[in-house]
């Protein structure tokens, strides 16, 4: 299994180009199930989760071609089995995103339950409750959701928690349902709006995306389209922290800084100098780094997907910072690995107290999930000596060539095969 080796101590500088957003690309690929016509996607990141989704769609009979240049053509004119097997779902929870489109188009679906993962229990009760209100019957048998409906109908759906893939699943299900669906307390993440834009160009009638109330009027049929995926705000944020933590000077290009308002505001409060242009921003790290508390919430607040990276930065802060995770119940596994590198972090429930100013030393560490892996690389960039990160497959699920991009900015980093 591959490992990543980082030798700390260099300051990053230069320009990095951001790839397409994983979490926008995954629902976009699932949306191709809603039409028999070809859906052409551009700016897909060529990463593990995208290839898993391609395999999942192919397994159902979709003609799915994903190319390394970031383009894909998906044609679901011959779907033979509306099923997502355990083998594929267990490696990627986002497989659940096929449930909504399958129910809309084929009125039946069999999708493995994702189960818990390294960041929490991650139930899908809200996805199922929404589909049931729209007329589906969802049974859980042998670890699978077995769903059937005589045809979905529109409904008023108030979700008790903000769920990103839940909103996406129900929005897709509603596009072909009879009548109007209102999704209340919907997720406002840019990835949800990107999916809404894709669905509109397939002929769907959706308004209100980007707000807490989304209205979808069902149509009889959707058609093929061409759509460009938005840039990955979490990848952009990860490079922003890489610059700040190494006292670097990095231009993060090909992104949408409006999607990173909370992250860039937080970083500027820690002392980093940030200048923003329409499709790029520049981060100049400054010493000392001020320790500032942060709390994760759904968009537009500070994202849970940046919590681990921010914690790495706070290990180098001047003072103490309280990091509060409100989205997932167990997303501090990286803290234990950072402690092994010399960080002073105390975790209690959903809060971690990070006492800064401790020099980190390189160590062998284990990546527990995607963002945890990124945070350990960031810690490695400032640690004395060598950090060896194991279980790099988590990283490869979500970041396109991160070690090459960092190396081009001057990091001493390599993949060991
Ligand atoms: N929740 C429920 N019931 C549900 C659905 C969610 O209780 O039916 C809870 C979850 O357990 C969690 C909270 O609601 O505590 C929010 O979870 P959400 O459903 O929003 O998460 P998700 O849709 O499974 C997406 C991203 C994650 C990201 C979260 C939060 C995709 C494919 N995944 O997951 O991305 O952390 O939203 O923003 O879009 C990552 O990229 O590393 C990643 C984990």
Short mmCIF file of C-alpha atoms and ligand atoms in Angstrom, two decimals:
data_model
loop_
_atom_site.label_atom_id
_atom_site.label_comp_id
_atom_site.label_asym_id
_atom_site.label_seq_id
_atom_site.Cartn_x
_atom_site.Cartn_y
_atom_site.Cartn_z
CA UNK A 1 0.00 0.00 0.00
CA UNK A 2 1.25 3.49 -0.85
CA UNK A 3 2.56 5.86 1.79
CA UNK A 4 3.27 9.58 1.69
CA UNK A 5 6.59 10.82 3.02
CA UNK A 6 6.86 14.47 4.05
CA UNK A 7 9.96 16.21 5.35
CA UNK A 8 9.00 19.36 7.18
CA UNK A 9 10.57 22.78 7.22
CA UNK A 10 10.04 24.39 3.82
CA UNK A 11 7.91 27.39 3.17
CA UNK A 12 5.54 26.95 0.22
CA UNK A 13 5.36 29.43 -2.62
CA UNK A 14 3.92 29.64 -6.10
CA UNK A 15 0.60 28.97 -7.73
CA UNK A 16 -1.64 25.94 -7.47
CA UNK A 17 -4.55 25.10 -9.75
CA UNK A 18 -7.65 23.70 -8.06
CA UNK A 19 -9.49 20.65 -9.46
CA UNK A 20 -13.21 20.09 -9.80
CA UNK A 21 -15.24 19.48 -6.64
CA UNK A 22 -15.55 15.85 -5.62
CA UNK A 23 -18.75 16.48 -3.71
CA UNK A 24 -20.36 18.21 -6.70
CA UNK A 25 -19.13 15.61 -9.20
CA UNK A 26 -20.57 12.62 -7.29
CA UNK A 27 -24.22 13.76 -7.34
CA UNK A 28 -23.78 15.01 -10.91
CA UNK A 29 -22.79 11.52 -12.01
CA UNK A 30 -25.75 9.98 -10.15
CA UNK A 31 -28.07 12.49 -11.86
CA UNK A 32 -27.23 10.91 -15.22
CA UNK A 33 -29.56 8.06 -14.17
CA UNK A 34 -32.50 10.45 -14.62
CA UNK A 35 -32.35 10.44 -18.43
CA UNK A 36 -31.66 8.01 -21.27
CA UNK A 37 -29.79 10.75 -23.11
CA UNK A 38 -26.07 11.43 -22.71
CA UNK A 39 -24.89 13.69 -19.89
CA UNK A 40 -21.51 15.28 -20.58
CA UNK A 41 -19.57 16.48 -17.55
CA UNK A 42 -16.45 18.63 -17.47
CA UNK A 43 -13.96 19.47 -14.72
CA UNK A 44 -14.35 16.17 -12.89
CA UNK A 45 -11.44 15.39 -10.58
CA UNK A 46 -9.87 12.08 -11.64
CA UNK A 47 -9.85 10.59 -8.14
CA UNK A 48 -10.83 7.36 -6.42
CA UNK A 49 -14.43 8.25 -5.54
CA UNK A 50 -15.19 9.28 -9.13
CA UNK A 51 -13.91 5.95 -10.44
CA UNK A 52 -15.91 4.08 -7.80
CA UNK A 53 -19.04 5.95 -8.93
CA UNK A 54 -18.22 5.11 -12.56
CA UNK A 55 -17.99 1.42 -11.59
CA UNK A 56 -21.22 1.63 -9.61
CA UNK A 57 -23.06 3.13 -12.59
CA UNK A 58 -21.53 0.63 -15.02
CA UNK A 59 -22.64 -2.17 -12.73
CA UNK A 60 -26.23 -0.98 -13.26
CA UNK A 61 -25.82 -0.91 -17.03
CA UNK A 62 -24.92 2.77 -17.54
CA UNK A 63 -22.50 3.46 -20.37
CA UNK A 64 -20.02 5.47 -18.28
CA UNK A 65 -16.82 6.86 -19.72
CA UNK A 66 -14.64 8.93 -17.35
CA UNK A 67 -11.45 10.39 -18.78
CA UNK A 68 -8.34 11.65 -17.05
CA UNK A 69 -8.70 15.05 -18.75
CA UNK A 70 -11.69 15.65 -16.45
CA UNK A 71 -14.46 14.93 -18.95
CA UNK A 72 -17.05 12.20 -18.71
CA UNK A 73 -19.95 10.94 -20.80
CA UNK A 74 -22.69 9.02 -19.04
CA UNK A 75 -25.59 7.42 -20.84
CA UNK A 76 -28.23 5.55 -18.87
CA UNK A 77 -30.33 4.20 -21.73
CA UNK A 78 -29.96 0.59 -20.72
CA UNK A 79 -30.16 0.29 -16.94
CA UNK A 80 -30.60 -3.38 -16.18
CA UNK A 81 -30.31 -3.52 -12.41
CA UNK A 82 -31.17 -0.55 -10.18
CA UNK A 83 -28.86 -1.85 -7.46
CA UNK A 84 -25.88 -0.54 -5.51
CA UNK A 85 -24.04 -3.52 -4.00
CA UNK A 86 -22.33 -3.54 -0.62
CA UNK A 87 -18.84 -4.00 -2.15
CA UNK A 88 -19.04 -0.57 -3.79
CA UNK A 89 -21.05 1.28 -1.13
CA UNK A 90 -18.72 0.23 1.70
CA UNK A 91 -15.80 2.07 0.10
CA UNK A 92 -17.81 5.19 -0.65
CA UNK A 93 -20.82 6.31 1.33
CA UNK A 94 -21.82 8.77 -1.40
CA UNK A 95 -23.08 5.73 -3.37
CA UNK A 96 -26.35 6.41 -1.56
CA UNK A 97 -26.79 9.26 -4.07
CA UNK A 98 -28.13 6.78 -6.63
CA UNK A 99 -31.20 6.09 -4.46
CA UNK A 100 -33.12 9.29 -5.34
CA UNK A 101 -32.54 9.12 -9.12
CA UNK A 102 -33.32 5.38 -9.25
CA UNK A 103 -36.62 5.88 -7.44
CA UNK A 104 -37.53 8.80 -9.70
CA UNK A 105 -36.75 7.00 -12.93
CA UNK A 106 -37.40 3.32 -12.22
CA UNK A 107 -39.68 3.40 -9.13
CA UNK A 108 -37.49 0.84 -7.44
CA UNK A 109 -33.99 0.57 -6.01
CA UNK A 110 -31.89 -1.73 -3.92
CA UNK A 111 -29.02 0.11 -2.29
CA UNK A 112 -26.72 -1.19 0.39
CA UNK A 113 -26.87 0.71 3.68
CA UNK A 114 -23.61 2.59 4.10
CA UNK A 115 -23.11 1.88 7.81
CA UNK A 116 -20.90 3.97 10.08
CA UNK A 117 -17.47 5.27 9.22
CA UNK A 118 -14.45 6.90 10.83
CA UNK A 119 -16.26 10.20 11.35
CA UNK A 120 -19.54 9.02 12.86
CA UNK A 121 -22.66 6.89 12.53
CA UNK A 122 -23.93 8.75 9.46
CA UNK A 123 -27.49 7.44 9.24
CA UNK A 124 -29.68 7.99 6.15
CA UNK A 125 -33.03 8.13 7.95
CA UNK A 126 -33.83 11.55 6.47
CA UNK A 127 -33.28 10.33 2.91
CA UNK A 128 -35.68 7.44 3.55
CA UNK A 129 -38.28 9.49 5.44
CA UNK A 130 -38.37 11.98 2.54
CA UNK A 131 -38.86 9.25 -0.07
CA UNK A 132 -41.61 7.66 2.03
CA UNK A 133 -43.46 10.99 2.20
CA UNK A 134 -43.23 11.05 -1.58
CA UNK A 135 -44.97 7.68 -1.77
CA UNK A 136 -42.14 5.15 -1.65
CA UNK A 137 -42.00 2.17 0.65
CA UNK A 138 -38.47 1.67 1.98
CA UNK A 139 -37.64 -1.57 3.81
CA UNK A 140 -34.28 -2.39 5.26
CA UNK A 141 -33.51 -6.07 4.68
CA UNK A 142 -30.19 -7.92 4.75
CA UNK A 143 -28.31 -4.64 5.03
CA UNK A 144 -30.00 -3.18 1.97
CA UNK A 145 -32.60 -0.47 1.47
CA UNK A 146 -35.24 -2.07 -0.70
CA UNK A 147 -37.42 0.72 -2.04
CA UNK A 148 -40.48 0.56 -4.24
CA UNK A 149 -43.15 3.03 -5.28
CA UNK A 150 -46.12 3.16 -7.65
CA UNK A 151 -44.69 6.54 -8.77
CA UNK A 152 -43.42 9.36 -6.57
CA UNK A 153 -45.57 12.38 -5.82
CA UNK A 154 -44.52 15.84 -4.63
CA UNK A 155 -44.62 16.59 -0.93
CA UNK A 156 -43.63 19.13 1.72
CA UNK A 157 -40.46 17.78 3.35
CA UNK A 158 -39.12 19.42 6.47
CA UNK A 159 -35.75 17.91 7.36
CA UNK A 160 -34.87 18.05 11.07
CA UNK A 161 -31.16 18.24 10.30
CA UNK A 162 -29.30 19.85 7.45
CA UNK A 163 -28.08 17.02 5.26
CA UNK A 164 -26.12 17.58 2.07
CA UNK A 165 -26.55 14.25 0.27
CA UNK A 166 -30.08 13.96 1.75
CA UNK A 167 -31.03 17.26 0.11
CA UNK A 168 -29.41 16.14 -3.15
CA UNK A 169 -31.12 12.75 -3.15
CA UNK A 170 -34.57 14.20 -2.51
CA UNK A 171 -34.06 17.02 -5.00
CA UNK A 172 -33.20 14.45 -7.69
CA UNK A 173 -36.14 12.24 -6.69
CA UNK A 174 -38.51 15.21 -6.95
CA UNK A 175 -37.50 16.21 -10.48
CA UNK A 176 -39.66 13.49 -12.03
CA UNK A 177 -42.32 13.24 -9.29
CA UNK A 178 -45.94 14.21 -9.87
CA UNK A 179 -46.52 17.77 -8.60
CA UNK A 180 -44.47 20.08 -6.40
CA UNK A 181 -41.97 19.18 -3.69
CA UNK A 182 -40.75 21.68 -1.12
CA UNK A 183 -37.52 20.83 0.70
CA UNK A 184 -37.38 22.84 3.90
CA UNK A 185 -34.27 23.23 6.06
CA UNK A 186 -32.38 22.15 2.94
CA UNK A 187 -28.59 22.25 2.67
CA UNK A 188 -27.25 25.45 1.02
CA UNK A 189 -23.83 24.07 0.10
CA UNK A 190 -22.50 25.24 -3.31
CA UNK A 191 -22.46 21.58 -4.35
CA UNK A 192 -26.26 21.47 -3.93
CA UNK A 193 -26.61 24.56 -6.15
CA UNK A 194 -24.27 23.02 -8.72
CA UNK A 195 -26.48 19.93 -8.83
CA UNK A 196 -29.58 22.14 -9.18
CA UNK A 197 -27.92 23.94 -12.10
CA UNK A 198 -27.15 20.61 -13.79
CA UNK A 199 -30.70 19.37 -13.24
CA UNK A 200 -32.12 22.62 -14.66
CA UNK A 201 -30.04 22.17 -17.79
CA UNK A 202 -31.56 18.68 -18.04
CA UNK A 203 -35.01 20.31 -18.03
CA UNK A 204 -35.88 20.18 -14.32
CA UNK A 205 -37.85 22.99 -12.67
CA UNK A 206 -36.06 23.97 -9.49
CA UNK A 207 -35.84 27.22 -7.59
CA UNK A 208 -34.51 28.33 -4.23
CA UNK A 209 -31.30 26.28 -4.25
CA UNK A 210 -28.64 28.04 -2.20
CA UNK A 211 -31.35 28.92 0.37
CA UNK A 212 -32.99 26.81 3.08
CA UNK A 213 -36.14 26.25 0.97
CA UNK A 214 -35.93 24.53 -2.40
CA UNK A 215 -38.99 24.10 -4.63
CA UNK A 216 -39.07 21.46 -7.33
CA UNK A 217 -41.92 21.06 -9.81
CA UNK A 218 -41.86 17.56 -11.25
CA UNK A 219 -41.61 17.23 -15.04
CA UNK A 220 -42.40 14.19 -17.22
CA UNK A 221 -38.95 13.72 -18.70
CA UNK A 222 -35.40 15.02 -18.43
CA UNK A 223 -32.92 15.23 -21.28
CA UNK A 224 -29.14 15.11 -21.77
CA UNK A 225 -26.91 18.13 -21.23
CA UNK A 226 -23.40 19.43 -20.84
CA UNK A 227 -22.29 20.72 -17.43
CA UNK A 228 -19.08 22.00 -15.87
CA UNK A 229 -18.46 21.03 -12.23
CA UNK A 230 -17.57 23.84 -9.80
CA UNK A 231 -14.06 24.00 -8.32
CA UNK A 232 -13.34 22.13 -5.09
CA UNK A 233 -13.62 24.61 -2.19
CA UNK A 234 -12.19 22.11 0.28
CA UNK A 235 -9.12 21.43 -1.84
CA UNK A 236 -8.68 25.21 -2.16
CA UNK A 237 -9.05 25.61 1.60
CA UNK A 238 -6.51 22.85 2.22
CA UNK A 239 -3.90 24.71 0.12
CA UNK A 240 -4.80 27.96 1.89
CA UNK A 241 -3.90 26.32 5.21
CA UNK A 242 -0.75 24.81 3.66
CA UNK A 243 0.41 28.34 2.84
CA UNK A 244 -0.57 29.77 6.23
CA UNK A 245 1.04 27.00 8.28
CA UNK A 246 4.37 27.13 6.40
CA UNK A 247 4.48 30.94 6.36
CA UNK A 248 4.30 30.59 2.62
CA UNK A 249 3.01 32.71 -0.23
CA UNK A 250 0.64 30.73 -2.40
CA UNK A 251 -1.83 31.76 -5.07
CA UNK A 252 -4.76 29.36 -5.10
CA UNK A 253 -6.12 29.61 -8.65
CA UNK A 254 -9.12 28.33 -10.57
CA UNK A 255 -11.47 28.42 -7.60
CA UNK A 256 -14.45 30.44 -6.42
CA UNK A 257 -13.37 32.43 -3.34
CA UNK A 258 -17.04 33.25 -2.54
CA UNK A 259 -17.44 29.59 -1.54
CA UNK A 260 -14.63 30.00 1.00
CA UNK A 261 -15.75 33.12 2.83
CA UNK A 262 -15.89 31.49 6.28
CA UNK A 263 -12.55 29.70 5.80
CA UNK A 264 -10.67 32.75 4.51
CA UNK A 265 -12.16 34.99 7.20
CA UNK A 266 -11.04 32.52 9.85
CA UNK A 267 -7.54 32.30 8.38
CA UNK A 268 -7.19 36.06 8.24
CA UNK A 269 -8.12 36.20 11.94
CA UNK A 270 -5.18 33.91 12.66
CA UNK A 271 -2.90 36.47 11.01
CA UNK A 272 -2.60 35.23 7.43
CA UNK A 273 -2.73 37.95 4.78
CA UNK A 274 -5.33 37.17 2.20
CA UNK A 275 -6.07 38.92 -1.06
CA UNK A 276 -9.03 37.89 -3.15
CA UNK A 277 -9.62 38.08 -6.90
CA UNK A 278 -12.68 36.82 -8.80
CA UNK A 279 -11.36 33.30 -9.39
CA UNK A 280 -8.30 33.02 -7.20
CA UNK A 281 -6.90 34.14 -3.87
CA UNK A 282 -3.47 34.54 -2.39
CA UNK A 283 -2.49 33.53 1.13
CA UNK A 284 0.65 34.88 2.76
CA UNK A 285 1.36 33.14 6.04
CA UNK A 286 2.54 35.37 8.86
CA UNK A 287 4.29 34.65 12.13
CA UNK A 288 3.08 34.48 14.83
CA UNK A 289 -0.09 32.54 14.05
CA UNK A 290 -2.89 33.64 16.40
CA UNK A 291 -4.92 30.89 18.01
CA UNK A 292 -8.61 31.41 17.27
CA UNK A 293 -11.58 29.25 18.23
CA UNK A 294 -13.68 27.74 15.50
CA UNK A 295 -17.00 25.90 15.31
CA UNK A 296 -18.12 23.86 12.31
CA UNK A 297 -21.65 24.23 10.95
CA UNK A 298 -23.38 23.66 7.63
CA UNK A 299 -22.63 26.15 4.82
CA UNK A 300 -22.12 29.09 4.76
CA UNK A 301 -20.37 28.67 8.13
CA UNK A 302 -16.99 27.03 8.67
CA UNK A 303 -17.10 23.55 7.05
CA UNK A 304 -16.52 20.31 8.91
CA UNK A 305 -14.40 19.23 5.92
CA UNK A 306 -11.83 21.91 6.90
CA UNK A 307 -11.81 21.18 10.64
CA UNK A 308 -8.88 18.74 10.62
CA UNK A 309 -6.72 21.02 8.44
CA UNK A 310 -7.50 24.00 10.69
CA UNK A 311 -6.56 21.94 13.74
CA UNK A 312 -3.13 21.32 12.18
CA UNK A 313 -2.72 25.10 11.86
CA UNK A 314 -3.76 25.66 15.47
CA UNK A 315 -1.02 23.32 16.73
CA UNK A 316 1.32 26.10 15.58
CA UNK A 317 -0.74 28.95 17.05
CA UNK A 318 0.40 31.33 19.74
CA UNK A 319 -2.07 30.49 22.48
CA UNK A 320 -4.96 28.04 22.74
CA UNK A 321 -7.91 27.41 20.45
CA UNK A 322 -11.10 25.50 21.01
CA UNK A 323 -12.20 23.52 17.95
CA UNK A 324 -15.88 22.53 18.14
CA UNK A 325 -17.32 20.00 15.71
CA UNK A 326 -21.12 20.17 15.49
CA UNK A 327 -21.76 18.32 12.21
CA UNK A 328 -20.30 14.87 12.94
CA UNK A 329 -20.08 13.24 16.36
CA UNK A 330 -16.68 11.61 15.97
CA UNK A 331 -14.43 13.61 13.72
CA UNK A 332 -11.28 14.02 15.83
CA UNK A 333 -9.29 10.90 14.92
CA UNK A 334 -6.57 13.09 13.40
CA UNK A 335 -6.05 14.75 16.80
CA UNK A 336 -4.70 11.48 18.21
CA UNK A 337 -2.18 11.23 15.38
CA UNK A 338 -1.15 14.88 15.79
CA UNK A 339 -0.57 14.20 19.49
CA UNK A 340 1.86 11.48 18.41
CA UNK A 341 3.69 14.21 16.50
CA UNK A 342 4.01 16.29 19.64
CA UNK A 343 0.84 18.41 19.52
CA UNK A 344 -0.92 19.31 22.76
CA UNK A 345 -4.59 18.54 22.12
CA UNK A 346 -7.27 17.48 24.58
CA UNK A 347 -10.43 16.04 23.11
CA UNK A 348 -13.64 16.00 25.10
CA UNK A 349 -16.78 15.02 23.26
CA UNK A 350 -17.28 17.37 20.37
CA UNK A 351 -14.59 19.80 21.45
CA UNK A 352 -10.83 19.78 21.14
CA UNK A 353 -8.60 22.21 23.01
CA UNK A 354 -5.47 22.81 20.97
CA UNK A 355 -2.59 24.43 22.85
CA UNK A 356 -0.31 25.92 20.26
CA UNK A 357 3.36 26.69 20.18
CA UNK A 358 4.53 23.08 20.44
CA UNK A 359 7.09 22.15 17.81
CA UNK A 360 5.94 19.03 15.96
CA UNK A 361 8.26 16.15 15.19
CA UNK A 362 7.84 13.78 12.27
CA UNK A 363 6.36 10.35 13.02
CA UNK A 364 4.66 7.41 11.39
CA UNK A 365 0.95 8.20 11.38
CA UNK A 366 -2.26 6.57 10.18
CA UNK A 367 -4.83 8.40 8.10
CA UNK A 368 -8.36 7.59 9.32
CA UNK A 369 -10.35 9.46 6.67
CA UNK A 370 -9.93 11.77 3.75
CA UNK A 371 -9.63 15.14 5.49
CA UNK A 372 -7.65 13.61 8.37
CA UNK A 373 -5.06 12.48 5.80
CA UNK A 374 -4.78 16.01 4.44
CA UNK A 375 -4.37 17.42 7.94
CA UNK A 376 -1.51 15.02 8.69
CA UNK A 377 0.29 16.16 5.55
CA UNK A 378 -0.13 19.76 6.72
CA UNK A 379 1.26 18.85 10.14
CA UNK A 380 4.12 17.03 8.40
CA UNK A 381 4.98 20.18 6.44
CA UNK A 382 6.00 21.93 9.67
CA UNK A 383 7.25 18.95 11.67
CA UNK A 384 10.92 18.44 12.27
CA UNK A 385 12.17 15.50 10.22
CA UNK A 386 10.18 12.89 8.41
CA UNK A 387 6.47 12.08 8.64
CA UNK A 388 5.26 8.88 7.02
CA UNK A 389 1.51 8.75 6.39
CA UNK A 390 -0.04 5.34 5.97
CA UNK A 391 -3.43 4.40 4.43
CA UNK A 392 -3.04 6.92 1.66
CA UNK A 393 -6.02 5.43 -0.19
CA UNK A 394 -8.21 7.77 1.86
CA UNK A 395 -6.33 10.70 0.34
CA UNK A 396 -6.58 9.30 -3.17
CA UNK A 397 -10.35 9.06 -2.81
CA UNK A 398 -10.64 12.82 -2.68
CA UNK A 399 -7.55 14.81 -3.70
CA UNK A 400 -6.16 14.88 -7.23
CA UNK A 401 -2.35 14.47 -7.10
CA UNK A 402 -2.02 16.41 -3.86
CA UNK A 403 1.61 15.41 -3.35
CA UNK A 404 2.58 16.61 -6.84
CA UNK A 405 0.76 19.90 -6.36
CA UNK A 406 2.48 20.44 -2.99
CA UNK A 407 5.89 19.43 -4.39
CA UNK A 408 5.50 22.07 -7.12
CA UNK A 409 5.03 24.65 -4.35
CA UNK A 410 8.33 23.55 -2.83
CA UNK A 411 7.22 20.94 -0.29
CA UNK A 412 9.52 17.99 0.30
CA UNK A 413 6.93 15.31 -0.26
CA UNK A 414 6.81 12.05 -2.16
CA UNK A 415 4.70 8.97 -2.60
CA UNK A 416 6.32 5.71 -1.64
CA UNK A 417 4.87 2.79 -3.58
N1 LIG B 1 -27.68 12.88 9.23
C1 LIG B 1 -28.69 12.21 9.87
N2 LIG B 1 -29.63 11.56 9.09
C2 LIG B 1 -29.57 11.57 7.73
C3 LIG B 1 -28.54 12.28 7.09
C4 LIG B 1 -27.59 12.92 7.87
O1 LIG B 1 -28.77 12.17 11.09
O2 LIG B 1 -30.45 10.98 7.09
C5 LIG B 1 -26.65 13.57 10.03
C6 LIG B 1 -25.25 12.99 9.84
O3 LIG B 1 -25.05 11.86 10.65
C7 LIG B 1 -24.36 14.15 10.20
C8 LIG B 1 -25.18 15.35 9.71
O4 LIG B 1 -26.51 14.89 9.56
O5 LIG B 1 -24.22 14.22 11.59
C9 LIG B 1 -24.72 15.93 8.39
O6 LIG B 1 -24.49 14.92 7.46
P1 LIG B 1 -24.72 15.08 5.90
O7 LIG B 1 -25.85 14.20 5.51
O8 LIG B 1 -24.83 16.51 5.53
O9 LIG B 1 -23.39 14.48 5.31
P2 LIG B 1 -23.25 13.72 3.96
O10 LIG B 1 -24.25 14.26 3.01
O11 LIG B 1 -23.20 12.26 4.19
C10 LIG B 1 -21.60 15.40 2.78
C11 LIG B 1 -20.22 15.33 2.21
C12 LIG B 1 -19.21 15.17 3.34
C13 LIG B 1 -19.35 16.37 4.28
C14 LIG B 1 -20.80 16.48 4.78
C15 LIG B 1 -21.05 17.70 5.63
C16 LIG B 1 -20.62 14.37 0.04
C17 LIG B 1 -20.46 13.22 -0.87
N3 LIG B 1 -20.15 14.22 1.29
O12 LIG B 1 -21.81 14.17 3.48
O13 LIG B 1 -17.91 15.18 2.75
O14 LIG B 1 -18.49 16.23 5.37
O15 LIG B 1 -21.71 16.51 3.66
O16 LIG B 1 -20.77 18.86 4.94
O17 LIG B 1 -21.12 15.41 -0.35
C18 LIG B 1 -15.63 14.67 2.57
O18 LIG B 1 -15.66 15.16 1.42
O19 LIG B 1 -14.55 14.37 3.15
C19 LIG B 1 -16.88 14.44 3.28
C20 LIG B 1 -16.98 13.63 4.34
#
